[in-house]
Amino acid sequence: MKAYPEPLDQLIAALSKLPSIGRASAERIAFYLLKQRKEDVGHLSQLIGNFKAQIFYADHCHCLSDSKQCHICTSPSRDRGIICVVESPKDVISIEKTGSYFGTYHVLLGSLSALEGIGPGDLKIEDLLERIRKDKVREIILALNPNTEGETTALYLARILATLPVKVTRIAHGIPVGSMVEYTDQATLSRALEGRLPVKT
Amino acid sequence: MKAYPEPLDQLIAALSKLPSIGRASAERIAFYLLKQRKEDVGHLSQLIGNFKAQIFYADHCHCLSDSKQCHICTSPSRDRGIICVVESPKDVISIEKTGSYFGTYHVLLGSLSALEGIGPGDLKIEDLLERIRKDKVREIILALNPNTEGETTALYLARILATLPVKVTRIAHGIPVGSMVEYTDQATLSRALEGRLPVKT
């Protein structure tokens, strides 16, 4: 039995494919849009249609940007001598939100994965080496994910960078703030012990 | 601090306004779209942009339709002598999904509400009366919501329809299938008692 008119049915089907939207939410959104003013719906349609053409991976650092030069790299208040290496543009956003990092970023656009067939040539490693040479970089902070792919990538990068006159560090892994020792998994706890720091008094 | 490029930020803000989508889901959807092929994203944009122009409230019955004549009203297999009166087009879908109703529908596009200032003139009551006269309707089934607005609307309609040569019925209110007497609220239970039917043997 055909319950919805065709255009509505197609929209609901398309919305259901989006992450975190199920069939029921898609129906709710479609009916919501049906009630909105035509201009507002047209605006949303345009935003979706145009944003892909307006967003690039910036040259050199591969952060998401609306121009070829990323606003972090070009900011006079950022220290271009420190580069934080991350896997995806989302990681940049997360670190920016902390408000406690004032260097620049380098997005690898992935991590080494034998399973998915992603090798060093698929990541933006060459660009990173070029930046280190050009910008007289003093420190590379590896902020890769603590999983198999991230660890492999970190190890690979650390070996390559060891030949260059640059300090290589990793962000600390340990007990999350607000969590408890009792409930922390063994892998995290052992990393927290390895990464122990002298107490300042 | 500006974390996202402008077009991405605007899209996330627009998506967050949709029902059942929070900020986190909006970000997830935006990044998902960023990864999709340009044609697929363009298709979604077009669906959203065009569907409002392609969906109408059908003449006479005010069901949602992609033409001026609703497919239920024009179907030869539907009994035009029975009209089920509902508040919104969504109710039509719900009843259609049961697959056990073969009459037609009439959508009021709302319910009487003193609080929201919705009077009889704001609902599609005139059209209903005209259909009853024209189509020689035998029965009107009121399927309004069991809340203050729905009850008021049902009472109002019942009084108007009493002057016409048509049978007026209401869908039953009672214990939902799969529920238990013990956990049923008092209002529902008392309606279930009022609506009791003789047991067929």
mmCIF file of C-alpha atoms in Angstrom:
data_model
loop_
_atom_site.group_PDB
_atom_site.id
_atom_site.type_symbol
_atom_site.label_atom_id
_atom_site.label_comp_id
_atom_site.label_asym_id
_atom_site.label_seq_id
_atom_site.Cartn_x
_atom_site.Cartn_y
_atom_site.Cartn_z
ATOM 1 C CA MET A 1 0.000 0.000 0.000
ATOM 2 C CA LYS A 2 1.353 3.409 -1.003
ATOM 3 C CA ALA A 3 0.976 5.582 2.059
ATOM 4 C CA TYR A 4 3.139 8.633 1.274
ATOM 5 C CA PRO A 5 3.134 10.647 -1.941
ATOM 6 C CA GLU A 6 6.241 9.885 -4.035
ATOM 7 C CA PRO A 7 8.341 13.063 -3.387
ATOM 8 C CA LEU A 8 7.817 12.738 0.367
ATOM 9 C CA ASP A 9 8.696 9.038 0.263
ATOM 10 C CA GLN A 10 11.928 9.758 -1.631
ATOM 11 C CA LEU A 11 12.946 12.467 0.833
ATOM 12 C CA ILE A 12 12.283 10.197 3.818
ATOM 13 C CA ALA A 13 14.339 7.420 2.179
ATOM 14 C CA ALA A 14 17.239 9.810 1.530
ATOM 15 C CA LEU A 15 17.159 11.228 5.071
ATOM 16 C CA SER A 16 17.073 7.718 6.597
ATOM 17 C CA LYS A 17 20.470 7.010 5.015
ATOM 18 C CA LEU A 18 22.154 9.769 7.057
ATOM 19 C CA PRO A 19 24.010 8.729 10.197
ATOM 20 C CA SER A 20 22.049 8.879 13.469
ATOM 21 C CA ILE A 21 18.751 9.274 11.596
ATOM 22 C CA GLY A 22 16.386 6.303 11.538
ATOM 23 C CA ARG A 23 13.122 5.909 9.637
ATOM 24 C CA ALA A 24 11.036 7.520 12.412
ATOM 25 C CA SER A 25 13.330 10.553 12.707
ATOM 26 C CA ALA A 26 13.387 10.922 8.914
ATOM 27 C CA GLU A 27 9.569 11.035 8.878
ATOM 28 C CA ARG A 28 9.564 13.589 11.693
ATOM 29 C CA ILE A 29 12.075 15.773 9.854
ATOM 30 C CA ALA A 30 10.169 15.529 6.544
ATOM 31 C CA PHE A 31 6.900 16.591 8.189
ATOM 32 C CA TYR A 32 8.726 19.354 10.038
ATOM 33 C CA LEU A 33 10.131 20.668 6.747
ATOM 34 C CA LEU A 34 6.675 20.448 5.200
ATOM 35 C CA LYS A 35 5.442 22.903 7.824
ATOM 36 C CA GLN A 36 8.339 25.363 7.458
ATOM 37 C CA ARG A 37 8.381 28.411 5.192
ATOM 38 C CA LYS A 38 9.515 27.717 1.644
ATOM 39 C CA GLU A 39 12.492 30.091 1.952
ATOM 40 C CA ASP A 40 13.841 28.306 5.037
ATOM 41 C CA VAL A 41 13.646 24.916 3.348
ATOM 42 C CA GLY A 42 15.245 26.368 0.225
ATOM 43 C CA HIS A 43 18.033 27.775 2.400
ATOM 44 C CA LEU A 44 18.761 24.353 3.909
ATOM 45 C CA SER A 45 18.690 22.775 0.455
ATOM 46 C CA GLN A 46 21.201 25.351 -0.808
ATOM 47 C CA LEU A 47 23.504 24.927 2.177
ATOM 48 C CA ILE A 48 23.649 21.174 1.537
ATOM 49 C CA GLY A 49 24.036 21.623 -2.205
ATOM 50 C CA ASN A 50 26.792 24.220 -2.014
ATOM 51 C CA PHE A 51 28.925 23.459 1.020
ATOM 52 C CA LYS A 52 30.907 20.686 -0.642
ATOM 53 C CA ALA A 53 32.083 23.132 -3.298
ATOM 54 C CA GLN A 54 33.039 25.690 -0.621
ATOM 55 C CA ILE A 55 34.999 23.449 1.729
ATOM 56 C CA PHE A 56 38.512 22.293 0.859
ATOM 57 C CA TYR A 57 41.320 20.507 2.545
ATOM 58 C CA ALA A 58 43.784 23.383 2.888
ATOM 59 C CA ASP A 59 47.104 23.194 1.061
ATOM 60 C CA HIS A 60 50.062 21.963 3.139
ATOM 61 C CA CYS A 61 48.228 21.272 6.453
ATOM 62 C CA HIS A 62 45.075 19.584 5.021
ATOM 63 C CA CYS A 63 42.799 21.096 7.656
ATOM 64 C CA LEU A 64 39.210 21.782 6.553
ATOM 65 C CA SER A 65 38.977 25.329 5.265
ATOM 66 C CA ASP A 66 36.882 27.617 3.102
ATOM 67 C CA SER A 67 40.029 28.849 1.351
ATOM 68 C CA LYS A 68 43.255 27.268 0.129
ATOM 69 C CA GLN A 69 45.083 28.718 3.134
ATOM 70 C CA CYS A 70 43.827 27.466 6.478
ATOM 71 C CA HIS A 71 42.988 30.192 8.999
ATOM 72 C CA ILE A 72 45.128 28.539 11.690
ATOM 73 C CA CYS A 73 48.271 28.393 9.532
ATOM 74 C CA THR A 74 47.849 32.022 8.460
ATOM 75 C CA SER A 75 47.054 33.387 11.931
ATOM 76 C CA PRO A 76 49.863 35.618 13.245
ATOM 77 C CA SER A 77 49.183 34.408 16.800
ATOM 78 C CA ARG A 78 50.015 30.752 16.042
ATOM 79 C CA ASP A 79 53.480 29.272 16.482
ATOM 80 C CA ARG A 80 54.464 27.701 13.160
ATOM 81 C CA GLY A 81 57.456 26.031 14.854
ATOM 82 C CA ILE A 82 55.185 23.455 16.500
ATOM 83 C CA ILE A 83 53.035 21.067 14.464
ATOM 84 C CA CYS A 84 50.427 18.781 15.978
ATOM 85 C CA VAL A 85 49.910 15.735 13.727
ATOM 86 C CA VAL A 86 46.362 14.279 13.718
ATOM 87 C CA GLU A 87 44.460 11.697 11.666
ATOM 88 C CA SER A 88 41.355 13.657 10.663
ATOM 89 C CA PRO A 89 40.073 17.245 10.452
ATOM 90 C CA LYS A 90 37.652 16.423 13.278
ATOM 91 C CA ASP A 91 40.622 15.944 15.606
ATOM 92 C CA VAL A 92 41.698 19.522 14.842
ATOM 93 C CA ILE A 93 38.304 20.778 15.984
ATOM 94 C CA SER A 94 38.528 18.767 19.212
ATOM 95 C CA ILE A 95 41.971 20.125 20.087
ATOM 96 C CA GLU A 96 40.986 23.691 19.095
ATOM 97 C CA LYS A 97 38.045 23.479 21.493
ATOM 98 C CA THR A 98 40.445 23.001 24.414
ATOM 99 C CA GLY A 99 41.804 26.489 23.719
ATOM 100 C CA SER A 100 45.189 25.407 25.086
ATOM 101 C CA TYR A 101 47.187 24.774 21.907
ATOM 102 C CA PHE A 102 48.809 27.580 19.969
ATOM 103 C CA GLY A 103 50.875 25.781 17.335
ATOM 104 C CA THR A 104 49.669 24.625 13.913
ATOM 105 C CA TYR A 105 48.259 21.287 12.719
ATOM 106 C CA HIS A 106 48.995 18.674 10.112
ATOM 107 C CA VAL A 107 46.164 16.335 9.102
ATOM 108 C CA LEU A 108 47.317 12.967 7.699
ATOM 109 C CA LEU A 109 43.813 12.253 6.313
ATOM 110 C CA GLY A 110 43.890 8.695 7.641
ATOM 111 C CA SER A 111 46.135 6.208 9.421
ATOM 112 C CA LEU A 112 48.218 3.232 8.298
ATOM 113 C CA SER A 113 46.061 0.139 8.021
ATOM 114 C CA ALA A 114 47.162 -3.164 6.535
ATOM 115 C CA LEU A 115 43.565 -4.404 6.681
ATOM 116 C CA GLU A 116 42.183 -1.524 4.637
ATOM 117 C CA GLY A 117 45.269 -1.381 2.427
ATOM 118 C CA ILE A 118 46.280 2.127 3.466
ATOM 119 C CA GLY A 119 50.047 2.598 3.140
ATOM 120 C CA PRO A 120 52.367 5.562 3.825
ATOM 121 C CA GLY A 121 51.814 6.793 0.244
ATOM 122 C CA ASP A 122 48.098 7.315 0.960
ATOM 123 C CA LEU A 123 48.766 9.655 3.892
ATOM 124 C CA LYS A 124 49.973 13.263 3.714
ATOM 125 C CA ILE A 125 53.426 12.432 5.080
ATOM 126 C CA GLU A 126 55.496 13.998 2.288
ATOM 127 C CA ASP A 127 53.822 17.364 2.904
ATOM 128 C CA LEU A 128 54.686 17.095 6.595
ATOM 129 C CA LEU A 129 58.369 16.485 5.875
ATOM 130 C CA GLU A 130 58.398 19.441 3.500
ATOM 131 C CA ARG A 131 56.824 21.699 6.138
ATOM 132 C CA ILE A 132 59.398 20.604 8.725
ATOM 133 C CA ARG A 133 62.219 21.574 6.364
ATOM 134 C CA LYS A 134 60.668 24.858 5.213
ATOM 135 C CA ASP A 135 59.201 26.265 8.420
ATOM 136 C CA LYS A 136 62.121 25.393 10.735
ATOM 137 C CA VAL A 137 59.833 23.306 12.910
ATOM 138 C CA ARG A 138 61.147 22.662 16.439
ATOM 139 C CA GLU A 139 58.563 20.146 17.705
ATOM 140 C CA ILE A 140 56.194 17.583 16.251
ATOM 141 C CA ILE A 141 53.393 16.492 18.603
ATOM 142 C CA LEU A 142 51.835 13.185 17.571
ATOM 143 C CA ALA A 143 48.137 13.210 18.526
ATOM 144 C CA LEU A 144 47.055 9.964 16.855
ATOM 145 C CA ASN A 145 44.351 7.670 18.136
ATOM 146 C CA PRO A 146 45.417 5.019 20.691
ATOM 147 C CA ASN A 147 44.310 2.063 18.513
ATOM 148 C CA THR A 148 46.264 -0.349 16.280
ATOM 149 C CA GLU A 149 46.224 1.964 13.246
ATOM 150 C CA GLY A 150 47.130 5.065 15.242
ATOM 151 C CA GLU A 151 49.966 3.290 17.093
ATOM 152 C CA THR A 152 51.389 1.910 13.840
ATOM 153 C CA THR A 153 51.262 5.331 12.230
ATOM 154 C CA ALA A 154 52.905 6.963 15.256
ATOM 155 C CA LEU A 155 55.709 4.394 15.241
ATOM 156 C CA TYR A 156 56.253 4.844 11.502
ATOM 157 C CA LEU A 157 56.364 8.635 11.770
ATOM 158 C CA ALA A 158 58.637 8.551 14.827
ATOM 159 C CA ARG A 159 61.182 6.461 12.885
ATOM 160 C CA ILE A 160 61.151 8.783 9.862
ATOM 161 C CA LEU A 161 61.314 11.930 11.980
ATOM 162 C CA ALA A 162 64.224 10.574 14.052
ATOM 163 C CA THR A 163 66.506 11.425 11.125
ATOM 164 C CA LEU A 164 65.446 15.089 11.163
ATOM 165 C CA PRO A 165 66.559 17.813 13.613
ATOM 166 C CA VAL A 166 63.147 18.019 15.288
ATOM 167 C CA LYS A 167 61.822 17.036 18.717
ATOM 168 C CA VAL A 168 59.056 14.413 18.498
ATOM 169 C CA THR A 169 56.520 14.071 21.322
ATOM 170 C CA ARG A 170 53.213 12.229 21.856
ATOM 171 C CA ILE A 171 50.153 13.398 23.714
ATOM 172 C CA ALA A 172 49.754 11.574 27.016
ATOM 173 C CA HIS A 173 47.464 8.575 27.393
ATOM 174 C CA GLY A 174 46.091 8.006 30.857
ATOM 175 C CA ILE A 175 43.066 8.184 33.091
ATOM 176 C CA PRO A 176 40.469 10.661 31.757
ATOM 177 C CA VAL A 177 39.711 13.602 34.027
ATOM 178 C CA GLY A 178 36.659 12.803 36.161
ATOM 179 C CA SER A 179 37.199 9.045 35.873
ATOM 180 C CA MET A 180 38.439 6.710 38.650
ATOM 181 C CA VAL A 181 41.455 4.402 38.935
ATOM 182 C CA GLU A 182 39.160 1.559 39.978
ATOM 183 C CA TYR A 183 37.182 1.667 36.740
ATOM 184 C CA THR A 184 40.065 2.291 34.329
ATOM 185 C CA ASP A 185 40.926 -0.539 31.900
ATOM 186 C CA GLN A 186 44.344 -2.197 32.190
ATOM 187 C CA ALA A 187 45.777 -0.880 28.922
ATOM 188 C CA THR A 188 44.993 2.716 29.887
ATOM 189 C CA LEU A 189 46.258 2.219 33.430
ATOM 190 C CA SER A 190 49.559 0.781 32.261
ATOM 191 C CA ARG A 191 49.972 3.722 29.834
ATOM 192 C CA ALA A 192 49.172 6.105 32.693
ATOM 193 C CA LEU A 193 51.912 4.486 34.812
ATOM 194 C CA GLU A 194 54.457 4.661 31.982
ATOM 195 C CA GLY A 195 53.609 8.316 31.420
ATOM 196 C CA ARG A 196 53.942 9.338 35.079
ATOM 197 C CA LEU A 197 55.359 12.796 35.712
ATOM 198 C CA PRO A 198 57.235 14.270 38.685
ATOM 199 C CA VAL A 199 54.949 16.142 41.064
ATOM 200 C CA LYS A 200 55.692 19.836 41.133
ATOM 201 C CA THR A 201 55.787 21.351 44.621
ATOM 202 C CA MET B 1 37.600 30.811 18.410
ATOM 203 C CA LYS B 2 36.453 29.886 14.936
ATOM 204 C CA ALA B 3 36.827 26.111 14.689
ATOM 205 C CA TYR B 4 34.865 25.209 11.542
ATOM 206 C CA PRO B 5 35.056 26.934 8.179
ATOM 207 C CA GLU B 6 32.006 29.159 7.626
ATOM 208 C CA PRO B 7 29.992 27.004 5.134
ATOM 209 C CA LEU B 8 30.378 23.934 7.344
ATOM 210 C CA ASP B 9 29.407 25.922 10.420
ATOM 211 C CA GLN B 10 26.268 27.241 8.712
ATOM 212 C CA LEU B 11 25.241 23.752 7.594
ATOM 213 C CA ILE B 12 25.737 22.337 11.089
ATOM 214 C CA ALA B 13 23.680 25.192 12.574
ATOM 215 C CA ALA B 14 20.864 24.593 10.060
ATOM 216 C CA LEU B 15 20.852 20.825 10.652
ATOM 217 C CA SER B 16 20.800 21.314 14.447
ATOM 218 C CA LYS B 17 17.461 23.111 14.114
ATOM 219 C CA LEU B 18 15.765 19.995 12.703
ATOM 220 C CA PRO B 19 13.762 17.860 15.128
ATOM 221 C CA SER B 20 15.597 14.907 16.732
ATOM 222 C CA ILE B 21 18.982 16.263 15.577
ATOM 223 C CA GLY B 22 21.270 17.774 18.209
ATOM 224 C CA ARG B 23 24.583 19.532 17.710
ATOM 225 C CA ALA B 24 26.585 16.279 17.813
ATOM 226 C CA SER B 25 24.359 14.537 15.265
ATOM 227 C CA ALA B 26 24.463 17.605 13.021
ATOM 228 C CA GLU B 27 28.278 17.503 13.069
ATOM 229 C CA ARG B 28 28.249 13.771 12.304
ATOM 230 C CA ILE B 29 25.870 14.299 9.377
ATOM 231 C CA ALA B 30 27.885 17.223 7.988
ATOM 232 C CA PHE B 31 31.128 15.220 8.066
ATOM 233 C CA TYR B 32 29.314 12.249 6.549
ATOM 234 C CA LEU B 33 28.067 14.433 3.679
ATOM 235 C CA LEU B 34 31.572 15.819 3.227
ATOM 236 C CA LYS B 35 32.760 12.277 2.507
ATOM 237 C CA GLN B 36 29.944 11.391 0.089
ATOM 238 C CA ARG B 37 30.068 11.773 -3.681
ATOM 239 C CA LYS B 38 29.038 15.206 -4.953
ATOM 240 C CA GLU B 39 26.103 13.777 -6.956
ATOM 241 C CA ASP B 40 24.586 12.061 -3.897
ATOM 242 C CA VAL B 41 24.776 15.237 -1.839
ATOM 243 C CA GLY B 42 23.335 17.211 -4.750
ATOM 244 C CA HIS B 43 20.482 14.701 -4.961
ATOM 245 C CA LEU B 44 19.626 15.166 -1.278
ATOM 246 C CA SER B 45 19.802 18.939 -1.692
ATOM 247 C CA GLN B 46 17.385 18.762 -4.645
ATOM 248 C CA LEU B 47 14.958 16.465 -2.835
ATOM 249 C CA ILE B 48 14.764 18.936 0.041
ATOM 250 C CA GLY B 49 14.546 21.934 -2.273
ATOM 251 C CA ASN B 50 11.828 20.517 -4.511
ATOM 252 C CA PHE B 51 9.549 18.367 -2.383
ATOM 253 C CA LYS B 52 7.592 21.273 -0.932
ATOM 254 C CA ALA B 53 6.592 22.349 -4.435
ATOM 255 C CA GLN B 54 5.533 18.781 -5.287
ATOM 256 C CA ILE B 55 3.459 17.985 -2.214
ATOM 257 C CA PHE B 56 0.008 19.493 -1.742
ATOM 258 C CA TYR B 57 -2.909 19.092 0.564
ATOM 259 C CA ALA B 58 -5.366 17.453 -1.814
ATOM 260 C CA ASP B 59 -8.585 19.287 -2.682
ATOM 261 C CA HIS B 60 -11.664 18.281 -0.669
ATOM 262 C CA CYS B 61 -10.023 15.689 1.659
ATOM 263 C CA HIS B 62 -6.783 17.635 2.496
ATOM 264 C CA CYS B 63 -4.664 14.486 2.604
ATOM 265 C CA LEU B 64 -1.022 14.889 1.557
ATOM 266 C CA SER B 65 -0.704 14.168 -2.138
ATOM 267 C CA ASP B 66 1.507 14.764 -5.163
ATOM 268 C CA SER B 67 -1.532 15.785 -7.188
ATOM 269 C CA LYS B 68 -4.683 17.808 -6.542
ATOM 270 C CA GLN B 69 -6.700 14.589 -6.293
ATOM 271 C CA CYS B 70 -5.608 12.289 -3.482
ATOM 272 C CA HIS B 71 -4.911 8.674 -4.511
ATOM 273 C CA ILE B 72 -7.214 7.324 -1.798
ATOM 274 C CA CYS B 73 -10.223 9.404 -2.864
ATOM 275 C CA THR B 74 -9.744 8.451 -6.530
ATOM 276 C CA SER B 75 -9.124 4.749 -5.904
ATOM 277 C CA PRO B 76 -12.018 2.604 -7.243
ATOM 278 C CA SER B 77 -11.522 0.124 -4.389
ATOM 279 C CA ARG B 78 -12.326 2.672 -1.655
ATOM 280 C CA ASP B 79 -15.819 3.232 -0.272
ATOM 281 C CA ARG B 80 -16.619 6.938 -0.638
ATOM 282 C CA GLY B 81 -19.691 6.502 1.542
ATOM 283 C CA ILE B 82 -17.528 6.278 4.670
ATOM 284 C CA ILE B 83 -15.275 9.146 5.763
ATOM 285 C CA CYS B 84 -12.754 8.897 8.583
ATOM 286 C CA VAL B 85 -12.129 12.355 10.077
ATOM 287 C CA VAL B 86 -8.597 12.936 11.435
ATOM 288 C CA GLU B 87 -6.603 15.913 12.675
ATOM 289 C CA SER B 88 -3.436 15.631 10.578
ATOM 290 C CA PRO B 89 -2.130 13.920 7.418
ATOM 291 C CA LYS B 90 0.134 11.794 9.637
ATOM 292 C CA ASP B 91 -2.973 10.181 11.153
ATOM 293 C CA VAL B 92 -3.991 9.069 7.650
ATOM 294 C CA ILE B 93 -0.668 7.270 7.255
ATOM 295 C CA SER B 94 -1.089 5.547 10.626
ATOM 296 C CA ILE B 95 -4.566 4.278 9.791
ATOM 297 C CA GLU B 96 -3.509 3.251 6.261
ATOM 298 C CA LYS B 97 -0.704 1.173 7.754
ATOM 299 C CA THR B 98 -3.287 -0.982 9.584
ATOM 300 C CA GLY B 99 -4.594 -2.079 6.185
ATOM 301 C CA SER B 100 -8.040 -2.563 7.708
ATOM 302 C CA TYR B 101 -9.853 0.583 6.567
ATOM 303 C CA PHE B 102 -11.366 0.891 3.094
ATOM 304 C CA GLY B 103 -13.263 4.158 3.240
ATOM 305 C CA THR B 104 -11.884 7.638 2.531
ATOM 306 C CA TYR B 105 -10.410 10.302 4.834
ATOM 307 C CA HIS B 106 -10.991 13.909 5.733
ATOM 308 C CA VAL B 107 -8.133 15.840 7.322
ATOM 309 C CA LEU B 108 -9.209 18.813 9.469
ATOM 310 C CA LEU B 109 -5.637 20.196 9.506
ATOM 311 C CA GLY B 110 -5.811 20.883 13.231
ATOM 312 C CA SER B 111 -8.148 20.740 16.210
ATOM 313 C CA LEU B 112 -10.150 23.313 18.141
ATOM 314 C CA SER B 113 -7.993 25.029 20.727
ATOM 315 C CA ALA B 114 -9.012 28.018 22.796
ATOM 316 C CA LEU B 115 -5.432 28.368 24.053
ATOM 317 C CA GLU B 116 -3.941 28.587 20.570
ATOM 318 C CA GLY B 117 -6.892 30.569 19.232
ATOM 319 C CA ILE B 118 -7.956 27.926 16.702
ATOM 320 C CA GLY B 119 -11.692 28.141 16.019
ATOM 321 C CA PRO B 120 -14.038 26.167 13.743
ATOM 322 C CA GLY B 121 -13.296 28.575 10.877
ATOM 323 C CA ASP B 122 -9.622 27.515 10.913
ATOM 324 C CA LEU B 123 -10.442 23.836 10.349
ATOM 325 C CA LYS B 124 -11.620 22.211 7.105
ATOM 326 C CA ILE B 125 -15.153 21.618 8.419
ATOM 327 C CA GLU B 126 -17.039 23.333 5.568
ATOM 328 C CA ASP B 127 -15.412 20.993 3.035
ATOM 329 C CA LEU B 128 -16.482 18.011 5.119
ATOM 330 C CA LEU B 129 -20.107 19.121 5.170
ATOM 331 C CA GLU B 130 -20.002 19.637 1.400
ATOM 332 C CA ARG B 131 -18.569 16.141 0.857
ATOM 333 C CA ILE B 132 -21.297 14.611 3.029
ATOM 334 C CA ARG B 133 -23.975 16.300 0.907
ATOM 335 C CA LYS B 134 -22.345 15.517 -2.464
ATOM 336 C CA ASP B 135 -21.060 11.977 -1.978
ATOM 337 C CA LYS B 136 -24.113 10.574 -0.159
ATOM 338 C CA VAL B 137 -21.957 9.669 2.817
ATOM 339 C CA ARG B 138 -23.466 7.031 5.131
ATOM 340 C CA GLU B 139 -20.986 7.108 8.019
ATOM 341 C CA ILE B 140 -18.527 9.552 9.567
ATOM 342 C CA ILE B 141 -15.880 7.944 11.791
ATOM 343 C CA LEU B 142 -14.278 10.448 14.161
ATOM 344 C CA ALA B 143 -10.640 9.429 14.752
ATOM 345 C CA LEU B 144 -9.491 12.475 16.723
ATOM 346 C CA ASN B 145 -6.853 12.409 19.445
ATOM 347 C CA PRO B 146 -8.064 11.628 22.988
ATOM 348 C CA ASN B 147 -6.861 14.937 24.460
ATOM 349 C CA THR B 148 -8.686 18.178 25.328
ATOM 350 C CA GLU B 149 -8.454 19.602 21.802
ATOM 351 C CA GLY B 150 -9.480 16.356 20.120
ATOM 352 C CA GLU B 151 -12.412 15.809 22.493
ATOM 353 C CA THR B 152 -13.641 19.364 21.983
ATOM 354 C CA THR B 153 -13.420 19.010 18.220
ATOM 355 C CA ALA B 154 -15.231 15.666 18.301
ATOM 356 C CA LEU B 155 -18.037 17.120 20.405
ATOM 357 C CA TYR B 156 -18.360 20.148 18.109
ATOM 358 C CA LEU B 157 -18.468 17.984 14.976
ATOM 359 C CA ALA B 158 -20.915 15.506 16.518
ATOM 360 C CA ARG B 159 -23.338 18.356 17.250
ATOM 361 C CA ILE B 160 -23.116 19.762 13.718
ATOM 362 C CA LEU B 161 -23.387 16.350 12.085
ATOM 363 C CA ALA B 162 -26.422 15.407 14.205
ATOM 364 C CA THR B 163 -28.538 17.605 11.915
ATOM 365 C CA LEU B 164 -27.468 15.637 8.821
ATOM 366 C CA PRO B 165 -28.704 12.196 7.683
ATOM 367 C CA VAL B 166 -25.401 10.485 8.469
ATOM 368 C CA LYS B 167 -24.303 7.990 11.088
ATOM 369 C CA VAL B 168 -21.526 9.376 13.331
ATOM 370 C CA THR B 169 -19.158 6.994 15.147
ATOM 371 C CA ARG B 170 -15.906 7.315 17.096
ATOM 372 C CA ILE B 171 -12.929 4.974 17.149
ATOM 373 C CA ALA B 172 -12.741 3.055 20.416
ATOM 374 C CA HIS B 173 -10.513 4.160 23.276
ATOM 375 C CA GLY B 174 -9.333 1.402 25.561
ATOM 376 C CA ILE B 175 -6.453 -0.767 26.657
ATOM 377 C CA PRO B 176 -3.768 -1.011 23.945
ATOM 378 C CA VAL B 177 -3.128 -4.508 22.600
ATOM 379 C CA GLY B 178 -0.217 -6.071 24.499
ATOM 380 C CA SER B 179 -0.756 -3.876 27.564
ATOM 381 C CA MET B 180 -2.140 -4.985 30.931
ATOM 382 C CA VAL B 181 -5.190 -3.912 32.941
ATOM 383 C CA GLU B 182 -2.968 -3.457 36.010
ATOM 384 C CA TYR B 183 -0.823 -0.809 34.328
ATOM 385 C CA THR B 184 -3.553 1.061 32.456
ATOM 386 C CA ASP B 185 -4.292 4.609 33.598
ATOM 387 C CA GLN B 186 -7.713 5.390 35.087
ATOM 388 C CA ALA B 187 -8.961 7.574 32.233
ATOM 389 C CA THR B 188 -8.222 4.886 29.655
ATOM 390 C CA LEU B 189 -9.682 2.149 31.851
ATOM 391 C CA SER B 190 -12.919 4.034 32.368
ATOM 392 C CA ARG B 191 -13.165 4.640 28.600
ATOM 393 C CA ALA B 192 -12.525 0.935 28.021
ATOM 394 C CA LEU B 193 -15.375 0.068 30.397
ATOM 395 C CA GLU B 194 -17.758 2.522 28.711
ATOM 396 C CA GLY B 195 -16.861 1.089 25.311
ATOM 397 C CA ARG B 196 -17.376 -2.555 26.289
ATOM 398 C CA LEU B 197 -18.791 -4.826 23.591
ATOM 399 C CA PRO B 198 -20.835 -8.047 23.791
ATOM 400 C CA VAL B 199 -18.669 -11.162 23.489
ATOM 401 C CA LYS B 200 -19.385 -13.071 20.300
ATOM 402 C CA THR B 201 -19.691 -16.831 20.717
#
